[in-house]
mmCIF file of C-alpha atoms and ligand atoms in Angstrom:
data_model
loop_
_atom_site.group_PDB
_atom_site.id
_atom_site.type_symbol
_atom_site.label_atom_id
_atom_site.label_comp_id
_atom_site.label_asym_id
_atom_site.label_seq_id
_atom_site.Cartn_x
_atom_site.Cartn_y
_atom_site.Cartn_z
ATOM 1 C CA MET A 1204 -77.320 -79.874 -24.401
ATOM 2 C CA ALA A 1205 -80.915 -78.831 -25.191
ATOM 3 C CA ARG A 1206 -81.685 -75.118 -25.045
ATOM 4 C CA PRO A 1207 -84.539 -73.719 -22.980
ATOM 5 C CA ILE A 1208 -87.345 -73.086 -25.480
ATOM 6 C CA ARG A 1209 -88.713 -69.533 -25.527
ATOM 7 C CA ARG A 1210 -88.850 -68.746 -29.233
ATOM 8 C CA ILE A 1211 -90.100 -71.427 -31.612
ATOM 9 C CA ALA A 1212 -90.284 -71.484 -35.406
ATOM 10 C CA VAL A 1213 -93.479 -72.896 -36.937
ATOM 11 C CA ILE A 1214 -92.413 -74.005 -40.418
ATOM 12 C CA GLY A 1215 -95.431 -74.814 -42.589
ATOM 13 C CA ALA A 1216 -98.444 -72.929 -41.284
ATOM 14 C CA GLY A 1217 -101.472 -74.734 -42.698
ATOM 15 C CA THR A 1218 -104.121 -76.586 -40.661
ATOM 16 C CA ILE A 1219 -101.614 -78.047 -38.191
ATOM 17 C CA GLY A 1220 -98.956 -75.332 -38.113
ATOM 18 C CA ALA A 1221 -101.483 -72.539 -37.449
ATOM 19 C CA SER A 1222 -103.050 -74.547 -34.635
ATOM 20 C CA TRP A 1223 -99.598 -75.268 -33.132
ATOM 21 C CA ALA A 1224 -98.848 -71.526 -33.324
ATOM 22 C CA ALA A 1225 -102.004 -70.756 -31.314
ATOM 23 C CA TRP A 1226 -101.096 -73.324 -28.653
ATOM 24 C CA PHE A 1227 -97.461 -72.130 -28.361
ATOM 25 C CA LEU A 1228 -98.622 -68.508 -27.970
ATOM 26 C CA SER A 1229 -101.070 -69.544 -25.255
ATOM 27 C CA ARG A 1230 -98.165 -71.093 -23.355
ATOM 28 C CA GLY A 1231 -96.135 -67.883 -23.369
ATOM 29 C CA LEU A 1232 -93.793 -68.754 -26.258
ATOM 30 C CA GLU A 1233 -92.745 -66.377 -29.017
ATOM 31 C CA VAL A 1234 -93.534 -67.724 -32.496
ATOM 32 C CA VAL A 1235 -91.871 -67.094 -35.856
ATOM 33 C CA ALA A 1236 -94.020 -68.630 -38.603
ATOM 34 C CA SER A 1237 -92.996 -69.434 -42.169
ATOM 35 C CA ASP A 1238 -94.936 -70.759 -45.160
ATOM 36 C CA PRO A 1239 -94.680 -70.270 -48.936
ATOM 37 C CA SER A 1240 -98.414 -69.475 -49.195
ATOM 38 C CA PRO A 1241 -99.469 -65.808 -49.102
ATOM 39 C CA ASP A 1242 -102.634 -66.957 -47.289
ATOM 40 C CA ALA A 1243 -100.691 -68.285 -44.293
ATOM 41 C CA PRO A 1244 -100.501 -65.096 -42.158
ATOM 42 C CA GLY A 1245 -104.288 -64.644 -42.503
ATOM 43 C CA LEU A 1246 -104.897 -68.257 -41.492
ATOM 44 C CA ILE A 1247 -102.706 -67.899 -38.386
ATOM 45 C CA ARG A 1248 -104.440 -64.645 -37.434
ATOM 46 C CA ARG A 1249 -107.905 -66.211 -37.784
ATOM 47 C CA MET A 1250 -106.855 -69.372 -35.925
ATOM 48 C CA VAL A 1251 -105.364 -67.441 -32.983
ATOM 49 C CA GLU A 1252 -108.344 -65.083 -32.802
ATOM 50 C CA THR A 1253 -110.922 -67.889 -32.896
ATOM 51 C CA ALA A 1254 -109.065 -70.179 -30.511
ATOM 52 C CA TRP A 1255 -107.945 -67.580 -27.951
ATOM 53 C CA PRO A 1256 -111.039 -67.670 -25.673
ATOM 54 C CA ILE A 1257 -110.826 -71.509 -25.611
ATOM 55 C CA LEU A 1258 -107.078 -71.387 -24.975
ATOM 56 C CA GLN A 1259 -107.640 -69.081 -22.011
ATOM 57 C CA GLN A 1260 -110.180 -71.563 -20.658
ATOM 58 C CA LEU A 1261 -107.609 -74.341 -21.116
ATOM 59 C CA GLY A 1262 -105.030 -72.565 -18.987
ATOM 60 C CA ALA A 1263 -103.080 -70.031 -21.014
ATOM 61 C CA THR A 1264 -100.072 -68.870 -18.995
ATOM 62 C CA ALA A 1265 -99.997 -65.388 -17.426
ATOM 63 C CA ASP A 1266 -97.359 -64.227 -19.931
ATOM 64 C CA ALA A 1267 -99.322 -65.511 -22.982
ATOM 65 C CA ASP A 1268 -99.716 -62.908 -25.710
ATOM 66 C CA PRO A 1269 -101.782 -63.616 -28.874
ATOM 67 C CA GLY A 1270 -99.761 -60.966 -30.724
ATOM 68 C CA ARG A 1271 -96.279 -62.347 -29.987
ATOM 69 C CA TRP A 1272 -95.697 -63.792 -33.440
ATOM 70 C CA ARG A 1273 -94.256 -62.626 -36.726
ATOM 71 C CA PHE A 1274 -94.208 -64.024 -40.231
ATOM 72 C CA GLU A 1275 -91.041 -64.647 -42.238
ATOM 73 C CA PRO A 1276 -91.559 -66.273 -45.663
ATOM 74 C CA ASP A 1277 -87.979 -67.580 -45.875
ATOM 75 C CA PRO A 1278 -87.764 -70.679 -43.598
ATOM 76 C CA VAL A 1279 -83.986 -70.348 -43.188
ATOM 77 C CA LYS A 1280 -84.318 -66.769 -41.940
ATOM 78 C CA ALA A 1281 -87.314 -67.782 -39.800
ATOM 79 C CA VAL A 1282 -85.355 -70.334 -37.757
ATOM 80 C CA GLU A 1283 -82.381 -68.037 -37.102
ATOM 81 C CA GLY A 1284 -82.174 -67.413 -33.356
ATOM 82 C CA CYS A 1285 -85.004 -69.871 -32.563
ATOM 83 C CA ASP A 1286 -84.651 -72.384 -29.729
ATOM 84 C CA ALA A 1287 -86.696 -75.051 -31.540
ATOM 85 C CA VAL A 1288 -88.698 -75.729 -34.682
ATOM 86 C CA GLN A 1289 -92.089 -77.377 -35.080
ATOM 87 C CA GLU A 1290 -92.200 -78.382 -38.744
ATOM 88 C CA SER A 1291 -95.645 -78.944 -40.338
ATOM 89 C CA ALA A 1292 -95.030 -78.885 -44.110
ATOM 90 C CA PRO A 1293 -96.829 -81.280 -46.526
ATOM 91 C CA GLU A 1294 -96.503 -84.989 -45.744
ATOM 92 C CA ARG A 1295 -93.994 -85.917 -48.454
ATOM 93 C CA TYR A 1296 -90.321 -86.888 -48.165
ATOM 94 C CA GLU A 1297 -89.484 -84.837 -51.266
ATOM 95 C CA VAL A 1298 -90.890 -81.681 -49.623
ATOM 96 C CA LYS A 1299 -89.735 -82.228 -46.039
ATOM 97 C CA GLN A 1300 -86.201 -83.541 -46.666
ATOM 98 C CA PRO A 1301 -84.770 -80.480 -48.526
ATOM 99 C CA LEU A 1302 -86.598 -78.155 -46.124
ATOM 100 C CA LEU A 1303 -85.141 -79.907 -43.073
ATOM 101 C CA ARG A 1304 -81.640 -79.923 -44.558
ATOM 102 C CA ALA A 1305 -81.848 -76.167 -45.149
ATOM 103 C CA ILE A 1306 -83.217 -75.218 -41.737
ATOM 104 C CA SER A 1307 -81.047 -77.644 -39.753
ATOM 105 C CA ALA A 1308 -77.943 -75.871 -41.050
ATOM 106 C CA ALA A 1309 -79.266 -72.476 -39.882
ATOM 107 C CA LEU A 1310 -80.362 -73.379 -36.339
ATOM 108 C CA PRO A 1311 -78.432 -72.372 -33.229
ATOM 109 C CA GLU A 1312 -76.486 -74.956 -31.209
ATOM 110 C CA GLY A 1313 -78.704 -77.407 -29.297
ATOM 111 C CA ALA A 1314 -81.989 -76.426 -31.008
ATOM 112 C CA LEU A 1315 -84.502 -79.245 -31.478
ATOM 113 C CA ILE A 1316 -86.289 -79.888 -34.773
ATOM 114 C CA LEU A 1317 -89.709 -81.361 -34.044
ATOM 115 C CA LEU A 1318 -91.689 -82.846 -36.915
ATOM 116 C CA SER A 1319 -95.502 -83.044 -37.061
ATOM 117 C CA SER A 1320 -95.371 -85.829 -39.663
ATOM 118 C CA SER A 1321 -98.354 -88.184 -39.391
ATOM 119 C CA GLY A 1322 -96.428 -91.274 -40.363
ATOM 120 C CA LEU A 1323 -93.120 -90.742 -42.185
ATOM 121 C CA LEU A 1324 -89.937 -92.236 -40.732
ATOM 122 C CA VAL A 1325 -87.722 -89.836 -38.777
ATOM 123 C CA SER A 1326 -84.540 -91.666 -39.836
ATOM 124 C CA ARG A 1327 -85.361 -90.931 -43.506
ATOM 125 C CA LEU A 1328 -86.610 -87.394 -42.870
ATOM 126 C CA SER A 1329 -83.383 -86.454 -41.082
ATOM 127 C CA GLU A 1330 -81.090 -87.830 -43.854
ATOM 128 C CA GLY A 1331 -78.526 -85.194 -44.787
ATOM 129 C CA CYS A 1332 -79.449 -82.854 -41.914
ATOM 130 C CA THR A 1333 -76.633 -81.006 -40.150
ATOM 131 C CA HIS A 1334 -77.660 -82.508 -36.801
ATOM 132 C CA PRO A 1335 -79.849 -85.606 -37.421
ATOM 133 C CA GLU A 1336 -79.496 -86.438 -33.726
ATOM 134 C CA ARG A 1337 -81.682 -83.406 -32.887
ATOM 135 C CA VAL A 1338 -84.492 -84.262 -35.326
ATOM 136 C CA VAL A 1339 -87.432 -85.891 -33.521
ATOM 137 C CA ILE A 1340 -91.024 -86.641 -34.512
ATOM 138 C CA GLY A 1341 -93.500 -84.664 -32.376
ATOM 139 C CA HIS A 1342 -96.749 -85.821 -33.935
ATOM 140 C CA PRO A 1343 -99.888 -84.021 -32.736
ATOM 141 C CA PHE A 1344 -103.559 -84.707 -33.399
ATOM 142 C CA ASN A 1345 -105.919 -82.361 -35.116
ATOM 143 C CA PRO A 1346 -106.443 -79.777 -33.731
ATOM 144 C CA PRO A 1347 -103.106 -79.619 -31.864
ATOM 145 C CA HIS A 1348 -104.358 -76.708 -29.753
ATOM 146 C CA LEU A 1349 -107.000 -79.016 -28.208
ATOM 147 C CA ILE A 1350 -105.850 -82.645 -28.334
ATOM 148 C CA PRO A 1351 -103.237 -83.393 -25.646
ATOM 149 C CA LEU A 1352 -101.441 -86.383 -27.238
ATOM 150 C CA VAL A 1353 -98.081 -85.894 -28.957
ATOM 151 C CA GLU A 1354 -96.238 -88.966 -30.246
ATOM 152 C CA VAL A 1355 -92.467 -88.599 -29.846
ATOM 153 C CA VAL A 1356 -90.255 -90.785 -32.045
ATOM 154 C CA GLY A 1357 -86.471 -90.638 -32.263
ATOM 155 C CA GLY A 1358 -86.049 -93.724 -34.470
ATOM 156 C CA THR A 1359 -82.508 -94.859 -35.083
ATOM 157 C CA THR A 1360 -81.114 -91.373 -35.629
ATOM 158 C CA ALA A 1361 -82.191 -89.011 -32.809
ATOM 159 C CA SER A 1362 -80.158 -88.980 -29.600
ATOM 160 C CA PRO A 1363 -81.812 -90.145 -26.365
ATOM 161 C CA GLU A 1364 -81.141 -86.624 -25.021
ATOM 162 C CA ALA A 1365 -83.116 -85.060 -27.874
ATOM 163 C CA VAL A 1366 -86.018 -87.462 -27.294
ATOM 164 C CA GLN A 1367 -85.960 -86.602 -23.588
ATOM 165 C CA ALA A 1368 -85.802 -82.885 -24.350
ATOM 166 C CA ALA A 1369 -88.791 -83.194 -26.690
ATOM 167 C CA VAL A 1370 -90.791 -84.987 -24.000
ATOM 168 C CA ALA A 1371 -89.823 -82.385 -21.383
ATOM 169 C CA PHE A 1372 -90.783 -79.554 -23.735
ATOM 170 C CA TYR A 1373 -94.216 -80.966 -24.576
ATOM 171 C CA GLN A 1374 -94.906 -81.717 -20.905
ATOM 172 C CA ALA A 1375 -93.873 -78.197 -19.913
ATOM 173 C CA ILE A 1376 -96.372 -76.685 -22.369
ATOM 174 C CA GLY A 1377 -99.245 -78.883 -21.198
ATOM 175 C CA LYS A 1378 -99.243 -81.669 -23.793
ATOM 176 C CA TYR A 1379 -99.318 -85.435 -23.158
ATOM 177 C CA PRO A 1380 -96.271 -86.904 -24.909
ATOM 178 C CA ILE A 1381 -95.758 -90.626 -25.349
ATOM 179 C CA VAL A 1382 -92.504 -92.120 -26.648
ATOM 180 C CA LEU A 1383 -92.400 -94.808 -29.330
ATOM 181 C CA ASN A 1384 -89.434 -97.127 -28.796
ATOM 182 C CA LYS A 1385 -89.234 -97.963 -32.508
ATOM 183 C CA GLU A 1386 -90.188 -96.086 -35.666
ATOM 184 C CA VAL A 1387 -93.008 -97.586 -37.722
ATOM 185 C CA PRO A 1388 -94.942 -96.069 -40.634
ATOM 186 C CA GLY A 1389 -97.958 -94.190 -39.220
ATOM 187 C CA HIS A 1390 -96.457 -94.165 -35.705
ATOM 188 C CA LEU A 1391 -98.857 -95.660 -33.128
ATOM 189 C CA ALA A 1392 -102.196 -93.833 -32.867
ATOM 190 C CA ASN A 1393 -102.646 -93.473 -36.620
ATOM 191 C CA ARG A 1394 -102.054 -97.207 -37.048
ATOM 192 C CA LEU A 1395 -104.798 -97.853 -34.483
ATOM 193 C CA GLN A 1396 -107.068 -95.409 -36.332
ATOM 194 C CA ALA A 1397 -106.187 -96.988 -39.680
ATOM 195 C CA ALA A 1398 -107.055 -100.480 -38.399
ATOM 196 C CA LEU A 1399 -110.472 -99.283 -37.239
ATOM 197 C CA TRP A 1400 -111.118 -97.224 -40.392
ATOM 198 C CA ARG A 1401 -110.295 -100.235 -42.571
ATOM 199 C CA GLU A 1402 -113.022 -102.247 -40.843
ATOM 200 C CA ALA A 1403 -115.425 -99.256 -40.888
ATOM 201 C CA VAL A 1404 -114.988 -99.100 -44.675
ATOM 202 C CA HIS A 1405 -115.333 -102.875 -44.993
ATOM 203 C CA MET A 1406 -118.625 -102.870 -43.066
ATOM 204 C CA VAL A 1407 -120.096 -100.286 -45.473
ATOM 205 C CA ALA A 1408 -118.691 -102.127 -48.508
ATOM 206 C CA GLU A 1409 -120.287 -105.367 -47.306
ATOM 207 C CA GLY A 1410 -123.645 -103.632 -46.698
ATOM 208 C CA VAL A 1411 -123.609 -104.511 -42.998
ATOM 209 C CA ALA A 1412 -124.630 -100.971 -41.967
ATOM 210 C CA SER A 1413 -124.926 -97.418 -43.280
ATOM 211 C CA VAL A 1414 -122.105 -94.888 -42.932
ATOM 212 C CA ALA A 1415 -124.109 -93.086 -40.213
ATOM 213 C CA ASP A 1416 -124.707 -96.297 -38.250
ATOM 214 C CA VAL A 1417 -121.041 -97.364 -38.498
ATOM 215 C CA ASP A 1418 -120.132 -93.948 -37.054
ATOM 216 C CA ALA A 1419 -122.779 -94.258 -34.320
ATOM 217 C CA ALA A 1420 -121.406 -97.718 -33.472
ATOM 218 C CA ILE A 1421 -118.315 -95.882 -32.224
ATOM 219 C CA SER A 1422 -119.526 -92.434 -31.121
ATOM 220 C CA GLN A 1423 -122.538 -93.734 -29.176
ATOM 221 C CA GLY A 1424 -120.780 -96.862 -27.960
ATOM 222 C CA PRO A 1425 -117.153 -97.835 -27.282
ATOM 223 C CA GLY A 1426 -115.921 -94.395 -28.372
ATOM 224 C CA LEU A 1427 -117.362 -92.952 -25.143
ATOM 225 C CA ARG A 1428 -115.148 -95.288 -23.110
ATOM 226 C CA TRP A 1429 -112.131 -94.748 -25.357
ATOM 227 C CA ALA A 1430 -111.994 -91.095 -24.315
ATOM 228 C CA LEU A 1431 -111.357 -92.426 -20.801
ATOM 229 C CA MET A 1432 -109.254 -95.547 -21.276
ATOM 230 C CA GLY A 1433 -107.606 -97.378 -24.163
ATOM 231 C CA PRO A 1434 -108.374 -100.807 -25.627
ATOM 232 C CA HIS A 1435 -106.274 -102.768 -23.125
ATOM 233 C CA ALA A 1436 -107.673 -101.123 -19.986
ATOM 234 C CA THR A 1437 -111.202 -101.261 -21.474
ATOM 235 C CA PHE A 1438 -110.958 -105.051 -21.820
ATOM 236 C CA HIS A 1439 -109.348 -105.292 -18.361
ATOM 237 C CA LEU A 1440 -112.677 -103.987 -17.049
ATOM 238 C CA ALA A 1441 -114.640 -106.164 -19.495
ATOM 239 C CA GLY A 1442 -113.237 -109.173 -17.615
ATOM 240 C CA GLY A 1443 -115.177 -108.250 -14.456
ATOM 241 C CA GLU A 1444 -113.349 -108.839 -11.197
ATOM 242 C CA GLY A 1445 -111.030 -111.279 -12.968
ATOM 243 C CA GLY A 1446 -109.741 -108.418 -15.125
ATOM 244 C CA TYR A 1447 -107.777 -108.864 -18.344
ATOM 245 C CA ALA A 1448 -106.746 -112.436 -17.423
ATOM 246 C CA HIS A 1449 -110.387 -113.520 -17.148
ATOM 247 C CA PHE A 1450 -111.270 -111.601 -20.316
ATOM 248 C CA MET A 1451 -108.562 -113.531 -22.208
ATOM 249 C CA HIS A 1452 -109.782 -116.850 -20.861
ATOM 250 C CA HIS A 1453 -113.458 -116.113 -21.474
ATOM 251 C CA LEU A 1454 -113.629 -114.020 -24.658
ATOM 252 C CA MET A 1455 -110.309 -114.447 -26.473
ATOM 253 C CA PRO A 1456 -111.424 -117.416 -28.629
ATOM 254 C CA ALA A 1457 -114.461 -115.485 -29.855
ATOM 255 C CA VAL A 1458 -112.583 -112.243 -30.486
ATOM 256 C CA THR A 1459 -109.665 -113.914 -32.267
ATOM 257 C CA SER A 1460 -112.103 -115.828 -34.474
ATOM 258 C CA TRP A 1461 -113.536 -112.427 -35.592
ATOM 259 C CA TRP A 1462 -109.972 -111.319 -36.453
ATOM 260 C CA GLU A 1463 -109.982 -113.967 -39.159
ATOM 261 C CA SER A 1464 -112.926 -112.333 -40.943
ATOM 262 C CA LEU A 1465 -111.739 -108.711 -40.690
ATOM 263 C CA GLY A 1466 -111.832 -107.008 -44.068
ATOM 264 C CA ASN A 1467 -109.256 -105.641 -46.461
ATOM 265 C CA PRO A 1468 -111.463 -103.413 -48.629
ATOM 266 C CA VAL A 1469 -110.428 -101.956 -51.962
ATOM 267 C CA LEU A 1470 -111.365 -98.273 -52.065
ATOM 268 C CA THR A 1471 -112.822 -98.285 -55.574
ATOM 269 C CA PRO A 1472 -114.236 -95.000 -56.955
ATOM 270 C CA GLU A 1473 -117.762 -96.396 -56.324
ATOM 271 C CA LEU A 1474 -116.966 -97.229 -52.699
ATOM 272 C CA GLN A 1475 -115.383 -93.814 -52.166
ATOM 273 C CA LYS A 1476 -118.542 -92.168 -53.546
ATOM 274 C CA ALA A 1477 -120.767 -94.277 -51.289
ATOM 275 C CA LEU A 1478 -118.696 -93.242 -48.248
ATOM 276 C CA ILE A 1479 -118.675 -89.541 -49.186
ATOM 277 C CA ASP A 1480 -122.430 -89.541 -49.920
ATOM 278 C CA GLY A 1481 -123.047 -91.382 -46.665
ATOM 279 C CA VAL A 1482 -121.111 -88.929 -44.512
ATOM 280 C CA THR A 1483 -122.705 -85.936 -46.287
ATOM 281 C CA GLN A 1484 -126.113 -87.382 -45.424
ATOM 282 C CA GLU A 1485 -125.015 -88.136 -41.871
ATOM 283 C CA THR A 1486 -123.847 -84.547 -41.285
ATOM 284 C CA GLY A 1487 -126.828 -83.006 -43.091
ATOM 285 C CA GLY A 1488 -124.466 -81.327 -45.574
ATOM 286 C CA ARG A 1489 -123.357 -78.808 -42.906
ATOM 287 C CA PRO A 1490 -120.177 -76.941 -43.799
ATOM 288 C CA ILE A 1491 -116.901 -78.249 -42.315
ATOM 289 C CA PRO A 1492 -116.148 -75.076 -40.260
ATOM 290 C CA ALA A 1493 -119.521 -75.424 -38.483
ATOM 291 C CA LEU A 1494 -118.918 -79.133 -37.807
ATOM 292 C CA ALA A 1495 -115.391 -78.379 -36.557
ATOM 293 C CA ALA A 1496 -116.665 -75.592 -34.275
ATOM 294 C CA ASP A 1497 -119.221 -77.966 -32.692
ATOM 295 C CA ARG A 1498 -116.576 -80.669 -32.296
ATOM 296 C CA ASP A 1499 -114.111 -78.242 -30.718
ATOM 297 C CA ALA A 1500 -116.686 -76.900 -28.245
ATOM 298 C CA ALA A 1501 -117.561 -80.469 -27.217
ATOM 299 C CA LEU A 1502 -113.871 -81.388 -26.983
ATOM 300 C CA VAL A 1503 -113.292 -78.560 -24.503
ATOM 301 C CA ARG A 1504 -116.153 -79.889 -22.330
ATOM 302 C CA LEU A 1505 -114.769 -83.422 -22.614
ATOM 303 C CA LEU A 1506 -111.269 -82.307 -21.620
ATOM 304 C CA ALA A 1507 -112.739 -80.466 -18.631
ATOM 305 C CA ALA A 1508 -114.690 -83.599 -17.643
ATOM 306 C CA LYS A 1509 -111.547 -85.728 -17.864
ATOM 307 C CA THR A 1510 -109.471 -83.417 -15.709
ATOM 308 C CA GLY A 1511 -112.305 -82.402 -13.372
HETATM 309 N N1 LIG B 165 -104.300 -82.617 -40.858
HETATM 310 C C1 LIG B 165 -104.151 -83.486 -39.881
HETATM 311 O O1 LIG B 165 -105.123 -84.069 -39.354
HETATM 312 C C2 LIG B 165 -102.780 -83.763 -39.328
HETATM 313 C C3 LIG B 165 -102.684 -84.243 -38.002
HETATM 314 C C4 LIG B 165 -101.409 -84.431 -37.445
HETATM 315 C C5 LIG B 165 -100.268 -84.198 -38.213
HETATM 316 N N2 LIG B 165 -100.401 -83.763 -39.504
HETATM 317 C C6 LIG B 165 -99.153 -83.522 -40.262
HETATM 318 O O2 LIG B 165 -98.876 -82.122 -40.255
HETATM 319 C C7 LIG B 165 -98.177 -81.766 -41.451
HETATM 320 C C8 LIG B 165 -98.948 -80.652 -42.143
HETATM 321 O O3 LIG B 165 -100.261 -81.115 -42.464
HETATM 322 P P1 LIG B 165 -101.500 -80.126 -42.627
HETATM 323 O O4 LIG B 165 -102.718 -80.961 -42.476
HETATM 324 O O5 LIG B 165 -101.311 -78.913 -41.783
HETATM 325 O O6 LIG B 165 -101.342 -79.727 -44.175
HETATM 326 P P2 LIG B 165 -101.790 -78.356 -44.882
HETATM 327 O O7 LIG B 165 -101.832 -78.663 -46.325
HETATM 328 O O8 LIG B 165 -102.999 -77.784 -44.213
HETATM 329 O O9 LIG B 165 -100.565 -77.384 -44.539
HETATM 330 C C9 LIG B 165 -99.292 -77.552 -45.090
HETATM 331 C C10 LIG B 165 -98.669 -76.173 -45.217
HETATM 332 O O10 LIG B 165 -97.333 -76.325 -45.671
HETATM 333 C C11 LIG B 165 -97.078 -75.295 -46.598
HETATM 334 N N3 LIG B 165 -95.944 -75.682 -47.440
HETATM 335 C C12 LIG B 165 -95.946 -76.186 -48.709
HETATM 336 N N4 LIG B 165 -94.675 -76.394 -49.115
HETATM 337 C C13 LIG B 165 -93.864 -76.019 -48.088
HETATM 338 C C14 LIG B 165 -92.464 -75.975 -47.901
HETATM 339 N N5 LIG B 165 -91.625 -76.385 -48.847
HETATM 340 N N6 LIG B 165 -91.985 -75.504 -46.731
HETATM 341 C C15 LIG B 165 -92.801 -75.077 -45.745
HETATM 342 N N7 LIG B 165 -94.155 -75.111 -45.858
HETATM 343 C C16 LIG B 165 -94.663 -75.570 -47.012
HETATM 344 C C17 LIG B 165 -98.374 -75.098 -47.365
HETATM 345 O O11 LIG B 165 -98.435 -73.805 -47.978
HETATM 346 C C18 LIG B 165 -99.398 -75.269 -46.250
HETATM 347 O O12 LIG B 165 -99.729 -74.026 -45.631
HETATM 348 C C19 LIG B 165 -98.051 -83.050 -42.273
HETATM 349 O O13 LIG B 165 -96.807 -83.644 -42.040
HETATM 350 C C20 LIG B 165 -99.172 -83.924 -41.721
HETATM 351 O O14 LIG B 165 -98.914 -85.292 -41.849
HETATM 352 C C21 LIG B 165 -101.617 -83.527 -40.081
#
């Protein structure tokens, strides 16, 4: 049986782990963080400090305490006595597998191991774990303290109870979990992103538009709708009063004929340079932290608009 989650171990505290730590703290959880890098405690401190005013705006619980975390460099010691783990170590089987084997042996009975992996298979990640049935993908989006979606994948190895417990946990802390019925590389949302990015690269490679205009084609166009409804519901409305059925009848031949000419670009060094130069020009060379701060402030307004 799943344990109530009050103390959670954040194993791997880089970009994603530190952001998870901030979100967990804002929801009243106690956090034990672990990372081999000596810079990790400083990163967590800065992340929590910077994000705290936003997290309060987003509904931090009354018992939330930005100081209720400690750092333990040894991951096995870190998970001792924890009710769950959110693992966010580098995206490589050879790093995650030995780590998961070690921590799964040290966890208390019924504790869930949730994995932030962007696209690795849970059935391979959990190989050799003491309790593979409790290892579940809980894939967030950057930054996890702002984006609601969490993809939950149990694959062929997690128990249905563990998948259910993961969903219940993420719902209880204010996230929007969706369950994938099958495991596939890249899960779901990253596959959708990858399909779009492939075409965005192809359009630049073919000289159809500049990097900035390809980006504007999404951010000033369909991207505005996509924050409100996904591709299926968007086309349901594109069909007018006849909905998706009319859309299929009317536009499907045209759209499926475009599918045939979608690109499969090769990311040569020259193409990579053109893309990097293009995005540097688009963003006026502004430093990443400044761009991320602007994005995060706008995301908070967007989330408020969606719920308001
Ligand atoms: N960056 C994203 O946009 C994003 C989004 C969603 C999910 N993820 C996933 O989150 C995970 C972490 O990605 P990230 O972007 O935070 O990477 P990152 O490089 O910022 O952080 C990884 C952290 O893991 C630490 N680490 C290295 N070896 C370790 C080990 N053996 N045990 C524990 N920690 C170790 C590193 O010191 C570093 O602090 C990956 O699985 C990635 O796929 C990333």
